[in-house]
Amino acid sequence: MPLHSTADGQTLSDTFKSTGYEQSMAIPLLGEKTLPWSDGALTLRLSIGTMMELEDHMNMGLMTALQTRFADMTIRDLVMLLLAMTGRDFRDPQLIRNVAAELPRNDIAQTMLAVAECLQANLAPQLTPLTQGDDSAAQP
């Protein structure tokens, strides 16, 4: 049983699908990022509500967090953001430990990049190309 499995044996990806999170993300939106994961692909997305919850949890704005707290991102920060971007409880210490234990089975650098791209696409969409290979979309 994977370390991030729930009591009923569901994996992280299974849980996302069973809660309808994956189905609600069927239409790609600006700011979405797909991340390959050991037991299936994860869709990363930040809603305004989730961004506000992260700000409340960290007692600072996300832009300030990007400049200070995330400048030297810890594994705990990475997992917290990954959980938030997949609609999970990023405040649950046991879930944070379980997902952190799964990181070595996945590509940690690719995970960090996907989280960073999702943050950029949500916080500074004018800097994010709207289509692959279209450099003109990145122009202000």
PDB file of C-alpha atoms in Angstrom, residues 16-134:
ATOM      1  CA  PHE A  16      -8.710  13.205  -6.274  1.00  0.00           C
ATOM      2  CA  LYS A  17     -10.811  11.335  -8.827  1.00  0.00           C
ATOM      3  CA  SER A  18     -13.352  10.051  -6.306  1.00  0.00           C
ATOM      4  CA  THR A  19     -13.939  13.535  -4.886  1.00  0.00           C
ATOM      5  CA  GLY A  20     -14.723  14.876  -8.351  1.00  0.00           C
ATOM      6  CA  TYR A  21     -11.674  17.143  -8.346  1.00  0.00           C
ATOM      7  CA  GLU A  22     -10.342  15.639 -11.579  1.00  0.00           C
ATOM      8  CA  GLN A  23     -13.742  15.754 -13.287  1.00  0.00           C
ATOM      9  CA  SER A  24     -14.249  19.391 -12.326  1.00  0.00           C
ATOM     10  CA  MET A  25     -10.918  20.182 -13.998  1.00  0.00           C
ATOM     11  CA  ALA A  26     -11.781  18.531 -17.322  1.00  0.00           C
ATOM     12  CA  ILE A  27     -11.528  21.789 -19.288  1.00  0.00           C
ATOM     13  CA  PRO A  28      -7.959  23.136 -19.132  1.00  0.00           C
ATOM     14  CA  LEU A  29      -7.846  26.585 -17.586  1.00  0.00           C
ATOM     15  CA  LEU A  30      -5.169  29.223 -17.540  1.00  0.00           C
ATOM     16  CA  GLY A  31      -3.028  28.328 -14.573  1.00  0.00           C
ATOM     17  CA  GLU A  32      -3.541  24.563 -14.735  1.00  0.00           C
ATOM     18  CA  LYS A  33      -0.530  22.286 -14.861  1.00  0.00           C
ATOM     19  CA  THR A  34      -0.433  18.504 -15.288  1.00  0.00           C
ATOM     20  CA  LEU A  35       2.161  16.687 -13.207  1.00  0.00           C
ATOM     21  CA  PRO A  36       3.068  13.035 -13.837  1.00  0.00           C
ATOM     22  CA  TRP A  37       2.860  11.144 -10.520  1.00  0.00           C
ATOM     23  CA  SER A  38       3.765   7.570  -9.629  1.00  0.00           C
ATOM     24  CA  ASP A  39       0.134   6.429  -9.567  1.00  0.00           C
ATOM     25  CA  GLY A  40      -1.261   8.723 -12.279  1.00  0.00           C
ATOM     26  CA  ALA A  41      -1.162  12.312 -13.448  1.00  0.00           C
ATOM     27  CA  LEU A  42      -2.189  15.114 -11.087  1.00  0.00           C
ATOM     28  CA  THR A  43      -3.835  18.340 -12.216  1.00  0.00           C
ATOM     29  CA  LEU A  44      -2.444  21.351 -10.357  1.00  0.00           C
ATOM     30  CA  ARG A  45      -4.666  24.394 -10.042  1.00  0.00           C
ATOM     31  CA  LEU A  46      -5.071  27.266  -7.602  1.00  0.00           C
ATOM     32  CA  SER A  47      -8.469  28.812  -7.060  1.00  0.00           C
ATOM     33  CA  ILE A  48      -8.867  32.242  -5.506  1.00  0.00           C
ATOM     34  CA  GLY A  49     -10.323  30.544  -2.418  1.00  0.00           C
ATOM     35  CA  THR A  50      -7.323  28.240  -2.083  1.00  0.00           C
ATOM     36  CA  MET A  51      -4.934  31.166  -2.507  1.00  0.00           C
ATOM     37  CA  MET A  52      -6.751  33.005   0.299  1.00  0.00           C
ATOM     38  CA  GLU A  53      -6.565  29.896   2.527  1.00  0.00           C
ATOM     39  CA  LEU A  54      -2.808  29.610   1.865  1.00  0.00           C
ATOM     40  CA  GLU A  55      -2.351  33.284   2.741  1.00  0.00           C
ATOM     41  CA  ASP A  56      -4.306  32.831   5.984  1.00  0.00           C
ATOM     42  CA  HIS A  57      -2.305  29.706   6.853  1.00  0.00           C
ATOM     43  CA  MET A  58       1.051  31.444   6.237  1.00  0.00           C
ATOM     44  CA  ASN A  59      -0.042  34.808   7.683  1.00  0.00           C
ATOM     45  CA  MET A  60       1.273  36.574   4.573  1.00  0.00           C
ATOM     46  CA  GLY A  61       0.304  37.261   0.986  1.00  0.00           C
ATOM     47  CA  LEU A  62       1.385  34.828  -1.715  1.00  0.00           C
ATOM     48  CA  MET A  63       3.524  37.450  -3.451  1.00  0.00           C
ATOM     49  CA  THR A  64       5.371  38.090  -0.171  1.00  0.00           C
ATOM     50  CA  ALA A  65       5.670  34.338   0.388  1.00  0.00           C
ATOM     51  CA  LEU A  66       7.199  33.902  -3.076  1.00  0.00           C
ATOM     52  CA  GLN A  67       9.795  36.557  -2.336  1.00  0.00           C
ATOM     53  CA  THR A  68      10.614  35.424   1.210  1.00  0.00           C
ATOM     54  CA  ARG A  69       9.415  32.030   2.393  1.00  0.00           C
ATOM     55  CA  PHE A  70       9.559  30.227  -0.959  1.00  0.00           C
ATOM     56  CA  ALA A  71      12.848  31.784  -2.056  1.00  0.00           C
ATOM     57  CA  ASP A  72      14.484  28.830  -0.264  1.00  0.00           C
ATOM     58  CA  MET A  73      11.610  26.373  -0.669  1.00  0.00           C
ATOM     59  CA  THR A  74      11.566  23.490   1.788  1.00  0.00           C
ATOM     60  CA  ILE A  75      10.110  20.059   1.088  1.00  0.00           C
ATOM     61  CA  ARG A  76       7.302  20.903   3.550  1.00  0.00           C
ATOM     62  CA  ASP A  77       6.509  24.058   1.513  1.00  0.00           C
ATOM     63  CA  LEU A  78       6.581  22.073  -1.738  1.00  0.00           C
ATOM     64  CA  VAL A  79       4.222  19.412  -0.379  1.00  0.00           C
ATOM     65  CA  MET A  80       1.925  22.033   1.166  1.00  0.00           C
ATOM     66  CA  LEU A  81       1.604  23.784  -2.213  1.00  0.00           C
ATOM     67  CA  LEU A  82       1.206  20.473  -4.066  1.00  0.00           C
ATOM     68  CA  LEU A  83      -1.642  19.472  -1.744  1.00  0.00           C
ATOM     69  CA  ALA A  84      -3.289  22.892  -2.035  1.00  0.00           C
ATOM     70  CA  MET A  85      -3.049  22.769  -5.836  1.00  0.00           C
ATOM     71  CA  THR A  86      -4.742  19.374  -5.913  1.00  0.00           C
ATOM     72  CA  GLY A  87      -7.597  20.291  -3.608  1.00  0.00           C
ATOM     73  CA  ARG A  88      -6.331  18.414  -0.544  1.00  0.00           C
ATOM     74  CA  ASP A  89      -5.939  19.500   3.092  1.00  0.00           C
ATOM     75  CA  PHE A  90      -2.531  21.187   3.083  1.00  0.00           C
ATOM     76  CA  ARG A  91      -2.760  21.688   6.870  1.00  0.00           C
ATOM     77  CA  ASP A  92      -2.855  17.945   7.706  1.00  0.00           C
ATOM     78  CA  PRO A  93       0.597  17.082   9.153  1.00  0.00           C
ATOM     79  CA  GLN A  94       0.208  13.330   8.546  1.00  0.00           C
ATOM     80  CA  LEU A  95      -0.806  13.852   4.912  1.00  0.00           C
ATOM     81  CA  ILE A  96       2.159  16.223   4.448  1.00  0.00           C
ATOM     82  CA  ARG A  97       4.536  13.549   5.807  1.00  0.00           C
ATOM     83  CA  ASN A  98       2.956  10.815   3.659  1.00  0.00           C
ATOM     84  CA  VAL A  99       3.177  12.810   0.425  1.00  0.00           C
ATOM     85  CA  ALA A 100       6.731  13.945   1.287  1.00  0.00           C
ATOM     86  CA  ALA A 101       7.669  10.275   1.618  1.00  0.00           C
ATOM     87  CA  GLU A 102       6.365   9.743  -1.946  1.00  0.00           C
ATOM     88  CA  LEU A 103       8.521  12.501  -3.468  1.00  0.00           C
ATOM     89  CA  PRO A 104      11.614  10.307  -3.960  1.00  0.00           C
ATOM     90  CA  ARG A 105       9.497   7.931  -6.116  1.00  0.00           C
ATOM     91  CA  ASN A 106       8.664  10.884  -8.334  1.00  0.00           C
ATOM     92  CA  ASP A 107      10.796  13.583  -9.915  1.00  0.00           C
ATOM     93  CA  ILE A 108      11.298  16.215  -7.184  1.00  0.00           C
ATOM     94  CA  ALA A 109      12.731  18.781  -9.620  1.00  0.00           C
ATOM     95  CA  GLN A 110       9.808  18.256 -12.024  1.00  0.00           C
ATOM     96  CA  THR A 111       7.390  18.616  -9.089  1.00  0.00           C
ATOM     97  CA  MET A 112       9.039  21.892  -8.022  1.00  0.00           C
ATOM     98  CA  LEU A 113       8.909  23.190 -11.585  1.00  0.00           C
ATOM     99  CA  ALA A 114       5.230  22.275 -12.017  1.00  0.00           C
ATOM    100  CA  VAL A 115       4.316  23.962  -8.715  1.00  0.00           C
ATOM    101  CA  ALA A 116       6.309  27.073  -9.677  1.00  0.00           C
ATOM    102  CA  GLU A 117       4.687  27.202 -13.133  1.00  0.00           C
ATOM    103  CA  CYS A 118       1.227  26.853 -11.581  1.00  0.00           C
ATOM    104  CA  LEU A 119       1.993  29.689  -9.138  1.00  0.00           C
ATOM    105  CA  GLN A 120       3.301  31.907 -11.945  1.00  0.00           C
ATOM    106  CA  ALA A 121       0.333  31.162 -14.182  1.00  0.00           C
ATOM    107  CA  ASN A 122      -2.090  32.099 -11.398  1.00  0.00           C
ATOM    108  CA  LEU A 123      -0.261  35.084  -9.919  1.00  0.00           C
ATOM    109  CA  ALA A 124       1.258  36.564 -13.081  1.00  0.00           C
ATOM    110  CA  PRO A 125      -0.722  35.217 -16.070  1.00  0.00           C
ATOM    111  CA  GLN A 126       0.624  37.977 -18.307  1.00  0.00           C
ATOM    112  CA  LEU A 127       4.030  36.275 -18.053  1.00  0.00           C
ATOM    113  CA  THR A 128       2.673  32.844 -18.972  1.00  0.00           C
ATOM    114  CA  PRO A 129       2.167  31.884 -22.645  1.00  0.00           C
ATOM    115  CA  LEU A 130      -1.461  30.941 -23.263  1.00  0.00           C
ATOM    116  CA  THR A 131      -0.529  28.310 -25.841  1.00  0.00           C
ATOM    117  CA  GLN A 132       2.500  26.092 -26.258  1.00  0.00           C
ATOM    118  CA  GLY A 133       5.046  27.501 -28.666  1.00  0.00           C
ATOM    119  CA  ASP A 134       3.373  30.925 -28.935  1.00  0.00           C
TER     120      ASP A 134
END
